[in-house]
PDB file of C-alpha atoms in Angstrom:
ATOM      1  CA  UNK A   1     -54.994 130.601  38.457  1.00 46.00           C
ATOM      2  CA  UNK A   2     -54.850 126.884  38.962  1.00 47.00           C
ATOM      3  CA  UNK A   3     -53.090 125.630  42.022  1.00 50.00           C
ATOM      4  CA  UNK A   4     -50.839 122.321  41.885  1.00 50.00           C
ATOM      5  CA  UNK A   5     -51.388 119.973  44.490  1.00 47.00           C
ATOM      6  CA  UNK A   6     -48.259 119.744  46.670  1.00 48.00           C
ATOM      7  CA  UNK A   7     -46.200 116.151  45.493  1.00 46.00           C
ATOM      8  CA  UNK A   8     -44.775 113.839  48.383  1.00 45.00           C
ATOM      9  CA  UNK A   9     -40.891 115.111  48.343  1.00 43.00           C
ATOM     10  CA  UNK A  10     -38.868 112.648  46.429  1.00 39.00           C
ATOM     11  CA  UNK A  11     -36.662 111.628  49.245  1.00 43.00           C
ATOM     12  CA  UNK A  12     -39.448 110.554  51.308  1.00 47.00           C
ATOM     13  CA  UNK A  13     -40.973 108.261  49.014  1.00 40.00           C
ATOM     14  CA  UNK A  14     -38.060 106.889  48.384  1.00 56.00           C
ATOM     15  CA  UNK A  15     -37.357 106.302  52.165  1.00 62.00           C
ATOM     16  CA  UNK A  16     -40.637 104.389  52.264  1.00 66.00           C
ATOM     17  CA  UNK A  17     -39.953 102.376  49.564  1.00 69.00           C
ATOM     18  CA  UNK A  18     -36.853 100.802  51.393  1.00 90.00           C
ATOM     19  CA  UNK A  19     -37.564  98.137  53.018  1.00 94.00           C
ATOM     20  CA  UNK A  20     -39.630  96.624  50.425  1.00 94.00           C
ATOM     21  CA  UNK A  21     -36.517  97.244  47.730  1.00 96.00           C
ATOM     22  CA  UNK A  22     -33.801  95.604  50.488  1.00 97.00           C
ATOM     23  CA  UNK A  23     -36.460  92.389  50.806  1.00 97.00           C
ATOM     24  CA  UNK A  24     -36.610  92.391  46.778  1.00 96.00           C
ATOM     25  CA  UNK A  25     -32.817  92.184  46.692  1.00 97.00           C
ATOM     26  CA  UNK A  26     -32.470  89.693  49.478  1.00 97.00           C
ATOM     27  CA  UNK A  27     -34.638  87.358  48.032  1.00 96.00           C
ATOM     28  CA  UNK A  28     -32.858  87.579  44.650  1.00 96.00           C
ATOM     29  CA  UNK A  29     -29.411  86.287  46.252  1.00 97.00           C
ATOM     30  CA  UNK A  30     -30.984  83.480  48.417  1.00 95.00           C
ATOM     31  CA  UNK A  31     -32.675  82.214  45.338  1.00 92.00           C
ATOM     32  CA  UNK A  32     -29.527  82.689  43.203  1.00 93.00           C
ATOM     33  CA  UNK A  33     -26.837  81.865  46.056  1.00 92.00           C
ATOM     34  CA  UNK A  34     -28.417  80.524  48.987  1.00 90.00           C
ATOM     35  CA  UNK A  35     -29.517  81.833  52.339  1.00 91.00           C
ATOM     36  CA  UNK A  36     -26.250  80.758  54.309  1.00 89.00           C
ATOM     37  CA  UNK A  37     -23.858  82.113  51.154  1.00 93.00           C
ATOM     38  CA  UNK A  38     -25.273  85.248  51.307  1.00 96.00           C
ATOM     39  CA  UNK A  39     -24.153  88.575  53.192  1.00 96.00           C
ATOM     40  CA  UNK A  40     -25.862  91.766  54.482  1.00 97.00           C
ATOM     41  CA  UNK A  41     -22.958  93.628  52.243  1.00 97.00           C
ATOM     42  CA  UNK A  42     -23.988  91.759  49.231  1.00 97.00           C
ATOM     43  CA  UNK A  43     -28.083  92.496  49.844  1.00 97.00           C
ATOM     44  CA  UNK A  44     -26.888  96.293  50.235  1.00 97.00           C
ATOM     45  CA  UNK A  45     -24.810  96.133  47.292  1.00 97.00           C
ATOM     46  CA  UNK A  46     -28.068  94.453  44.996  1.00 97.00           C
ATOM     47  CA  UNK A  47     -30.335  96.798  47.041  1.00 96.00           C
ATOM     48  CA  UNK A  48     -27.786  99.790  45.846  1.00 95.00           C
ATOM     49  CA  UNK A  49     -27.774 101.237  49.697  1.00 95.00           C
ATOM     50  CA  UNK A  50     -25.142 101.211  52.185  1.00 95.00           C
ATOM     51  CA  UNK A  51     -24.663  98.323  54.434  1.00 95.00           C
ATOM     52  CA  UNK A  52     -25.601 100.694  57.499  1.00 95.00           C
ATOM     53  CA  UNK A  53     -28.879 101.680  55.375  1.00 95.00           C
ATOM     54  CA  UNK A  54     -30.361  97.858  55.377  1.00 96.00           C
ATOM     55  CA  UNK A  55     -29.879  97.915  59.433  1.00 96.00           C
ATOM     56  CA  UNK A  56     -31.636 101.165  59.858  1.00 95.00           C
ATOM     57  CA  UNK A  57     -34.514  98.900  58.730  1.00 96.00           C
ATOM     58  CA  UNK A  58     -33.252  95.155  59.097  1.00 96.00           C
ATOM     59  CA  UNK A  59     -31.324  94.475  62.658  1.00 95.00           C
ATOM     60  CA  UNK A  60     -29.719  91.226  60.928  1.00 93.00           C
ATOM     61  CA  UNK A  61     -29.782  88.524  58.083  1.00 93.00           C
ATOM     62  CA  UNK A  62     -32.555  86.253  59.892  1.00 90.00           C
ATOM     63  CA  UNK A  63     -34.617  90.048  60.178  1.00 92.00           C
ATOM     64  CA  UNK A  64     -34.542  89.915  57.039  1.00 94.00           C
ATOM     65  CA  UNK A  65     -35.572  86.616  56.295  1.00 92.00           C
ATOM     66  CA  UNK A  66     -38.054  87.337  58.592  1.00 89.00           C
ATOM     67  CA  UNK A  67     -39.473  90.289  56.621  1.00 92.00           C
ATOM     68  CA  UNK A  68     -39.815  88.386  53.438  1.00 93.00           C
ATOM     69  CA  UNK A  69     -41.547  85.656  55.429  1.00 88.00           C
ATOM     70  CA  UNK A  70     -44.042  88.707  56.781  1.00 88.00           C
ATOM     71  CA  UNK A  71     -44.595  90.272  53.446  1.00 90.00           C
ATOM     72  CA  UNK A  72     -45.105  86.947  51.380  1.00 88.00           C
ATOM     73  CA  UNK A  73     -46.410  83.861  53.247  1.00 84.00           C
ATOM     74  CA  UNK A  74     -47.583  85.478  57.002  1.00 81.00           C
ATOM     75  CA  UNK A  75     -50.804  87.241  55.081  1.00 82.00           C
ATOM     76  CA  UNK A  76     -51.975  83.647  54.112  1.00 78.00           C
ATOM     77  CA  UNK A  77     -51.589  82.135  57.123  1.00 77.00           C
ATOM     78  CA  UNK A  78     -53.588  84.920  58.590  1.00 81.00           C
ATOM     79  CA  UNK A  79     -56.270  84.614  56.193  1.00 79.00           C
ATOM     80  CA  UNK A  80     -56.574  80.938  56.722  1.00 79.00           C
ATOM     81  CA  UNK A  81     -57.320  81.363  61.122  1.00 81.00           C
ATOM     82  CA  UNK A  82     -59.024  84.205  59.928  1.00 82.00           C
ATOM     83  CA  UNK A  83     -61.456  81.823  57.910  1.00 84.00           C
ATOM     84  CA  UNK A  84     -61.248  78.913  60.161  1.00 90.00           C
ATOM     85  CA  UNK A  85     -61.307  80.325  63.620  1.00 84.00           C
ATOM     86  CA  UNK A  86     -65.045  79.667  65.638  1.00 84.00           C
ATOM     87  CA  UNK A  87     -66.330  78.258  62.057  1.00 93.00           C
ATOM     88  CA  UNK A  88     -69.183  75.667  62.665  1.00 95.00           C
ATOM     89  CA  UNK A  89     -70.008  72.987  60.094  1.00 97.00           C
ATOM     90  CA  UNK A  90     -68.849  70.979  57.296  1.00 97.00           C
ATOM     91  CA  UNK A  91     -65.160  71.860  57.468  1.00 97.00           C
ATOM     92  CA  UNK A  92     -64.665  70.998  53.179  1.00 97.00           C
ATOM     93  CA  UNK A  93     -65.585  74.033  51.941  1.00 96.00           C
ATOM     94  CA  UNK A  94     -63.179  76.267  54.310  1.00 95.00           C
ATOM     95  CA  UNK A  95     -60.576  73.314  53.733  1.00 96.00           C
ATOM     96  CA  UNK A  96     -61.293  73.846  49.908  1.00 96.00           C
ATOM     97  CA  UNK A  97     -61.256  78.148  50.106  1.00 93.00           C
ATOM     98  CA  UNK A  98     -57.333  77.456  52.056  1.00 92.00           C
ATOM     99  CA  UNK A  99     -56.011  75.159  49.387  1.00 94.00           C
ATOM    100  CA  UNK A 100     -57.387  77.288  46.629  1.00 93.00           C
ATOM    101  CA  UNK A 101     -55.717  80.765  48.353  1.00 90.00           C
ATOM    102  CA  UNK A 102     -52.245  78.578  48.920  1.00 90.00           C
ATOM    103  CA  UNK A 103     -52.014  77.216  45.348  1.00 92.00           C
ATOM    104  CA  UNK A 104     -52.686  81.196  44.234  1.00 92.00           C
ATOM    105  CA  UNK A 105     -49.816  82.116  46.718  1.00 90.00           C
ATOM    106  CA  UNK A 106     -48.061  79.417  45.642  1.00 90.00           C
ATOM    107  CA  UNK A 107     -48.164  80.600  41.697  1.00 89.00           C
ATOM    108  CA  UNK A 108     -46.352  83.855  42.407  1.00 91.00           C
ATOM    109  CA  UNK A 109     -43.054  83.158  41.580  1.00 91.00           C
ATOM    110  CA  UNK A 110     -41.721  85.530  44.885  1.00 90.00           C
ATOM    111  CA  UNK A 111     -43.947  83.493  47.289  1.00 91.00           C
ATOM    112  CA  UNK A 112     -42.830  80.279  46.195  1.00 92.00           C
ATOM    113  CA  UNK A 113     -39.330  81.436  46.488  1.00 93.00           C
ATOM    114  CA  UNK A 114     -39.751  82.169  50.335  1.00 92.00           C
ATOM    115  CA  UNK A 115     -41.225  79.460  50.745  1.00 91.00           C
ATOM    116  CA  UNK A 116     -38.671  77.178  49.237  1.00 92.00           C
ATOM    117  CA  UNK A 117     -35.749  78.794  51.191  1.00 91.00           C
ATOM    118  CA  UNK A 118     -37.585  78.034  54.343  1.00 90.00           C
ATOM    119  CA  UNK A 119     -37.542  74.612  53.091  1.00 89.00           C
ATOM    120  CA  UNK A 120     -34.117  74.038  51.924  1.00 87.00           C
ATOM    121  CA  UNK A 121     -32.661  76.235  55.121  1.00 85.00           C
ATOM    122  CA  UNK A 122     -34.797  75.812  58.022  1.00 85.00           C
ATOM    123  CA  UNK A 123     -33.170  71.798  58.515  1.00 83.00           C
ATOM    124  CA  UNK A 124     -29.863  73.220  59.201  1.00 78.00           C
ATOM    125  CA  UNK A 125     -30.751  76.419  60.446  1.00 78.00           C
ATOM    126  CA  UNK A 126     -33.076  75.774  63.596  1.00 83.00           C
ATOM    127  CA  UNK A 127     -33.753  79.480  64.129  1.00 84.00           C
ATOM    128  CA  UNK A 128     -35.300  79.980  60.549  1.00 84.00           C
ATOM    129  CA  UNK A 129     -37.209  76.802  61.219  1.00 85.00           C
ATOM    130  CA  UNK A 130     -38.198  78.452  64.532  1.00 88.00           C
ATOM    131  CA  UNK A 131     -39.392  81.408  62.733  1.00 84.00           C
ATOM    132  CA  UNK A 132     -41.640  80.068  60.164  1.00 85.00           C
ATOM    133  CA  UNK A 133     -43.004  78.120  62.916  1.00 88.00           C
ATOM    134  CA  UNK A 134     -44.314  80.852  65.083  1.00 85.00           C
ATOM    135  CA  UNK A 135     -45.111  82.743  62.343  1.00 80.00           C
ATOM    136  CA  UNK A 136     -47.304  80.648  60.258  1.00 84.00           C
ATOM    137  CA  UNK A 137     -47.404  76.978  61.540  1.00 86.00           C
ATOM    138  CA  UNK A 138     -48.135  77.864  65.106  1.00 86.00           C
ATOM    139  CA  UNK A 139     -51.236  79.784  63.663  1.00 84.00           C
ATOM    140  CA  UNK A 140     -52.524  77.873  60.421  1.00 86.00           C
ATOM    141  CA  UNK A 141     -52.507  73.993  61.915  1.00 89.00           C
ATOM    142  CA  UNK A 142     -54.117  74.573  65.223  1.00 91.00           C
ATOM    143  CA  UNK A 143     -56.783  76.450  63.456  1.00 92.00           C
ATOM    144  CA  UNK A 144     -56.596  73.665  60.741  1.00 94.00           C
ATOM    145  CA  UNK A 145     -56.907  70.641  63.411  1.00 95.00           C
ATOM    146  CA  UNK A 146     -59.841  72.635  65.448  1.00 94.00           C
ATOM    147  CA  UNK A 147     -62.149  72.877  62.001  1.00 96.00           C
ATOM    148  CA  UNK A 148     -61.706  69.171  61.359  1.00 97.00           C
ATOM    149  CA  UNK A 149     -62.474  68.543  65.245  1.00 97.00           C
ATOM    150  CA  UNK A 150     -65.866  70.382  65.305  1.00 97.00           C
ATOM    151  CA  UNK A 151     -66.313  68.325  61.697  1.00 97.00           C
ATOM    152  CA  UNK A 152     -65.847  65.409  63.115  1.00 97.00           C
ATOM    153  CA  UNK A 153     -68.026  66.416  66.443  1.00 97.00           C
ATOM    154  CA  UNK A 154     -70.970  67.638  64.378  1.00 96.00           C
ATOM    155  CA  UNK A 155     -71.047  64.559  61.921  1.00 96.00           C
ATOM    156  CA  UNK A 156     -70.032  66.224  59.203  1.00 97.00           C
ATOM    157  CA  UNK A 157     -67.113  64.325  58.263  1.00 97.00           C
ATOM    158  CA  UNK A 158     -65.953  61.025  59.574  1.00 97.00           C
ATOM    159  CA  UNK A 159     -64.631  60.190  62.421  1.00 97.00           C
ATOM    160  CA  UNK A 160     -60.493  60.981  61.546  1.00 97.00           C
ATOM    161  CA  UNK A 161     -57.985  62.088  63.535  1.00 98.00           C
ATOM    162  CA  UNK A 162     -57.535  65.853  62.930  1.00 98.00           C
ATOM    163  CA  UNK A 163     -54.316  66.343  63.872  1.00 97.00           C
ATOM    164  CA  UNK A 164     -53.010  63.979  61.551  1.00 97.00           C
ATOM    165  CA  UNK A 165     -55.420  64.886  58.705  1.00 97.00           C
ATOM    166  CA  UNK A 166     -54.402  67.879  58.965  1.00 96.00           C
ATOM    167  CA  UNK A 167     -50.803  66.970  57.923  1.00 95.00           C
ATOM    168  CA  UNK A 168     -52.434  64.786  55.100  1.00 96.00           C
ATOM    169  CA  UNK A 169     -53.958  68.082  54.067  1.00 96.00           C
ATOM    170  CA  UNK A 170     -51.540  70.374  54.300  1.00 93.00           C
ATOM    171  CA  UNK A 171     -48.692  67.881  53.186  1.00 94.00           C
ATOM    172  CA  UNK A 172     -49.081  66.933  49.533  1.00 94.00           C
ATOM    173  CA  UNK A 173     -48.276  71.219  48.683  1.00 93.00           C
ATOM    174  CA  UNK A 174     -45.135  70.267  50.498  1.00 92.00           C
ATOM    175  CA  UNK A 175     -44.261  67.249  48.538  1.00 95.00           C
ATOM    176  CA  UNK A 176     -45.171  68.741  45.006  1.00 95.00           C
ATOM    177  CA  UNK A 177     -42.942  72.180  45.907  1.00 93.00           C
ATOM    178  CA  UNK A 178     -40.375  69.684  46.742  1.00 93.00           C
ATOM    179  CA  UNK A 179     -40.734  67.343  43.848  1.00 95.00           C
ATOM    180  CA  UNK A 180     -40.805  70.774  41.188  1.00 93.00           C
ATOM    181  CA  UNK A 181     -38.406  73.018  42.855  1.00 90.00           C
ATOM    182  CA  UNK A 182     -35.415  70.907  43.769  1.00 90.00           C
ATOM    183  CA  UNK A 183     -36.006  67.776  42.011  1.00 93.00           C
ATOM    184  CA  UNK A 184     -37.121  69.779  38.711  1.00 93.00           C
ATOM    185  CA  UNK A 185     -39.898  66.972  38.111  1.00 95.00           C
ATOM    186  CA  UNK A 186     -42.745  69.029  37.324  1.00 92.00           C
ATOM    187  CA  UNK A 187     -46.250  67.534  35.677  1.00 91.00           C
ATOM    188  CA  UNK A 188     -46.650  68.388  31.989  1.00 90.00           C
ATOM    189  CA  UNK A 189     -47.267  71.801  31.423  1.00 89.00           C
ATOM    190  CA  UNK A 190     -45.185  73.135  34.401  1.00 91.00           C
ATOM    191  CA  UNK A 191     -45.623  73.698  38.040  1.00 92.00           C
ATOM    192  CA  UNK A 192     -49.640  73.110  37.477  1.00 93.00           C
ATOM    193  CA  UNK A 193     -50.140  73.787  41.394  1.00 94.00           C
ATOM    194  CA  UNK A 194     -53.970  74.699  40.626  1.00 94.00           C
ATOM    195  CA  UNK A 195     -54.895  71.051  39.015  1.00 95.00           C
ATOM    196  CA  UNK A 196     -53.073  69.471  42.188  1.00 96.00           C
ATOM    197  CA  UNK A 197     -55.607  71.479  44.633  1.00 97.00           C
ATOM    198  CA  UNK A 198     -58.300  70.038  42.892  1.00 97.00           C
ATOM    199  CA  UNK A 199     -57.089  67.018  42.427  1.00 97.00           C
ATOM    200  CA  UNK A 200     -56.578  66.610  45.916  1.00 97.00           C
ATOM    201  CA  UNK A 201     -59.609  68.443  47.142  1.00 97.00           C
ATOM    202  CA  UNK A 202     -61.578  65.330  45.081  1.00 97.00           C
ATOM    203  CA  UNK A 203     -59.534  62.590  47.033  1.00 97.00           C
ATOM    204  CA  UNK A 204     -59.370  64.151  50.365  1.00 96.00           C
ATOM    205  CA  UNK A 205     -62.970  64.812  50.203  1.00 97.00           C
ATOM    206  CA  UNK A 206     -63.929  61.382  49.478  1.00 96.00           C
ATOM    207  CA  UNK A 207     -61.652  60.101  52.134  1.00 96.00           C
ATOM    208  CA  UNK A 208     -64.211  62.404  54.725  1.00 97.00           C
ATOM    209  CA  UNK A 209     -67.205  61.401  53.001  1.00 95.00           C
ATOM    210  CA  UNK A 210     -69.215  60.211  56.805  1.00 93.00           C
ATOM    211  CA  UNK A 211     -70.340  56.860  56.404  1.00 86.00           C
ATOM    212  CA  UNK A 212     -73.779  56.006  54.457  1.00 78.00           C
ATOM    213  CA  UNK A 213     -76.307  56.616  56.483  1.00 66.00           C
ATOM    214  CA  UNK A 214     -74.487  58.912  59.221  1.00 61.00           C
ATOM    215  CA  UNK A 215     -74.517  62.546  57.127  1.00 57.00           C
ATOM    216  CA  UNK A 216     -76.548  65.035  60.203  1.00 59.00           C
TER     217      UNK A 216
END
């Protein structure tokens, strides 16, 4: 007689699956109404829980924001010191494997979306600025800066400033997010994020290029 493997109870999947269906409705009333026009009622009301359901698992609005920005954006930013920390050597290829993971991130129309509230929120709302500071800036551009340092130190690249190169790196993603998103002026065949990487990856690279004569 065959035996059937005990199943998970329903309840407790479904208990698991919470938070993860409370971030999914959150981030489908910022995008439609705005971070600041939105309430914890309304997410529970999209999420189809109570209101004291979504605290059991989010303390507040900005934990919730916060929860997004850990699901969606954090794991690149990890990735990228992951990459980058102790690395010794021409800094373009890790520079190239970043750019190339944040314009895949970038594609996913749920990324983009947290990252774009950050954006349009964090001027006028210093803690969500705060947030996505400590949680990925704090983390990615130090890591950033000390790759293009030990570049620079090894002869690898020329000899730029890596702080600031790092913001010319890093700053053109910004611009074209900004440009597509709330200006709606979007290259020919959409958002075309991928072409942009490589597009800047060929500039930027050149711009490194150590002087003739200087390569190690």
């Amino acid at each position: 007689m065959t035996q059937n493997t005990p199943k998970e109870p329903k309840f407790r999947r479904r208990a698991e699956a919470r938070p993860d269906e409370v971030l999914d409705a959150a981030l489908s009333l910022f995008t439609e109404k705005g971070y600041a026009r939105t309430t914890v009622d309304q997410v529970a009301k999209r999420a189809g829980f109570s209101k004291g359901t979504v605290y059991l698992y989010f303390a507040s609005k900005e934990a919730i924001l916060e929860g997004l920005v850990r699901r969606t954006v954090e794991p690149v930013a990890e990735a990228a010191f992951e990459t980058m920390a102790d690395f010794r050597g021409d800094p373009r290829p890790v520079l190239a494997q970043f750019l190339r993971a944040m314009a895949q991130a970038l594609a996913v129309p749920k990324t983009r979306a947290v990252v774009m509230i950050i954006l349009q929120e964090a001027p006028v709302a210093p803690n969500i600025a705060a947030l996505y500071r400590k949680s990925v800036l704090e983390r990615a551009l130090p890591a950033m800066i000390a790759l293009l340092a030990q570049g620079v130190a090894g002869g690898h690249i020329r000899a730029i400033d890596p702080e600031l190169t790092a913001r010319s790196v890093i700053g053109p993603m910004i611009a074209h997010l900004l440009l597509s998103e709330v200006f709606a002026i979007r290259p020919e065949g959409g958002l075309q994020m991928d072409r942009l990487v490589e597009n800047h990856l060929t500039l930027i690279f050149a711009g490194l290029d150590p002087p003739v004569g200087e390569t190690p």
